[in-house]
Steps between C-alpha positions, in 0.01 A plus 500: 500500500621168647835365383342188348266716293786715372694188400192362326449817298869514412500139379183556301650808335808298402279222363300747290817652355654161421177375342487802271864477390518274194880511472544385858240225455672371185836490677349321798345242267833461321676448833253228603534319165879525505517362854271213402709412193844558648493563877771725641616545856451825689871568474495454124197727465665772708817461295312591181405841639729784398513670839692798361216575256225454760673721757573763236137497393382531862727799559383672183136444591554670836695792354259574217206486740676749726567735207139469389372574852721810520271669245792593276374304200171690499695825522726398208204375298340844504813661363539242226143559391563872477810443283356222280136586451407228251467131576725399210790722607467386858495132400805539275686678780415228753592216263834661407579576865418144609717349225794730579474432873497124443839506327669587830265406785361172357151459360345411837637807678393723210143372529490574871588860415275565199183297568413681826565830320263396220237407757539843658441658158181298461368623834488862385449478122317267255809299404425149371703341774466132404621569149786712631614231745504244218728724296722562802543123543599465134729802528708364788537165322621677186727750675653251742625285211774756428738458795621222732346697789156511339370164620615178674530293181725761339721508810524120500581472128748789516690332785493163326615638165802688630417794270587855594223733612533719190509200268179364650323834462620528140372150427152580633467853361338411161229287663427752776473791255271298272276392788473856634427644156210261447375546855496879475315487169237268645478718811443812290216322320346361821468839672336798334578871519203592717574756768515382858311700760513465874210297638589633843778692664762273645682575825691829496656539842460163666812326367670323786849614408670332796356162402595563137865579578526202734356272229727641228811466716400143585430433132853597393662304783274201434583481127875524571494234772272265304720538192801388707322192635376634835129487427416345838671775698358765269146369535529471879634855523219642287237316706651618830511867398156506339337322793594808699440764230189355332389159627234449233769518229623166634181330614289611203709367210366248248586179681325289237742633239788365706315166527459491122872552446591232753268255325637598160851405605381176660280390210697627199837385626344168587378462143830617354693251716290195411709224340248474215541869419876482515503183291281665237734799483799270486371354173461843341803672354476858627858590420403664170381858488148432374423218743650681800305816417165332436548263793562789741211707363252210511610340827469838673128492428458199727759533778586875483813643342728482806465119550513457121837678485640294788375171356608553138844627602579139594443389141615797293774762523362702213467806725373750239218267395403419859507867600280601208266206558430567868462873427227423247358234733407770752210594274211271405350322800511683831708224656777571247641767730468553873470872426172432319356332808611786723342765277173314456474425870561866585213597269256310725259427216374167374430620148854630445632144460291450187578847365871442557505186284305668220797734461793295628450188288499687163796702627680174579456381141640827368785481751585146381557639150696799632722268705585292193594815310700643790707181530630563147672813633683308775 
């Protein structure tokens, strides 16, 4: 096939994917409107991008693809199905595991571990995968609210507040326990006790153990380096090793997901930094507990909870209220948390976006009430 033809097919494939991605199209439209209303230079646009987050996301995409291609997740999925033979027990296990993992490895990293595992389960048994992924997204948002390591907004607020690690965890414990209790009850009702039977036998002896151990070793090193601010070196190292060990783990990642995150930073930070937005916030007293809490929870629905935490911290030092507000703000609309977008993108289903909001929006309203009650314990 001639080179020009290959390029044409590649460009057409990209066009078809972009055209079918509503989130990307909305962000592109928002970027165009924002540039028309308040033009920004290339340097300013680049400055809005959180390079640490983008590089961390790129590294995680490569690593999780390598682990998935090793065949280990299919192998593990078979053993989980033998131990937890009903859909309800399996769903409760996965949700609890995802929430626990997110307290230490951040909600994004937890999703990159549990969503591919859930997809492996669905390949060999009739697990309702879309529903399970929705609950996993809610689980990592709930679980990550507990510790400063659970998500970027917690880390930011913890550093700004000057609180001790234990004090922060103690402050967030009532809300996290309440959120998890409600989530597990809803999860138990959403999945029934029907037995799960293998639709087909998954791989038994074809696990690429060498690739798995390489990916796991890289995963540990990557998380440590990224956590200490060396995301660029960590990402470059992962790409270099995997290009030799498994080239497709690098070339075959979801590049549109990276584009979505870049546009999110450009558009949402552009909106948050507009003088009109800042002036409007300057006229609102968010120093009180109620206003800081509601402001954080509501603003997160429009600009995501990480930018909401950064923006409101300039107008309020009521750290408990802000922390509770952005934790609750991760539910509701998908844009409320970057973890939601990651999970829904990994599902690769158009319908899941609607199904997610049918569950997440009512959960957000319940979480708003739980957050108010939890603040009384602080």
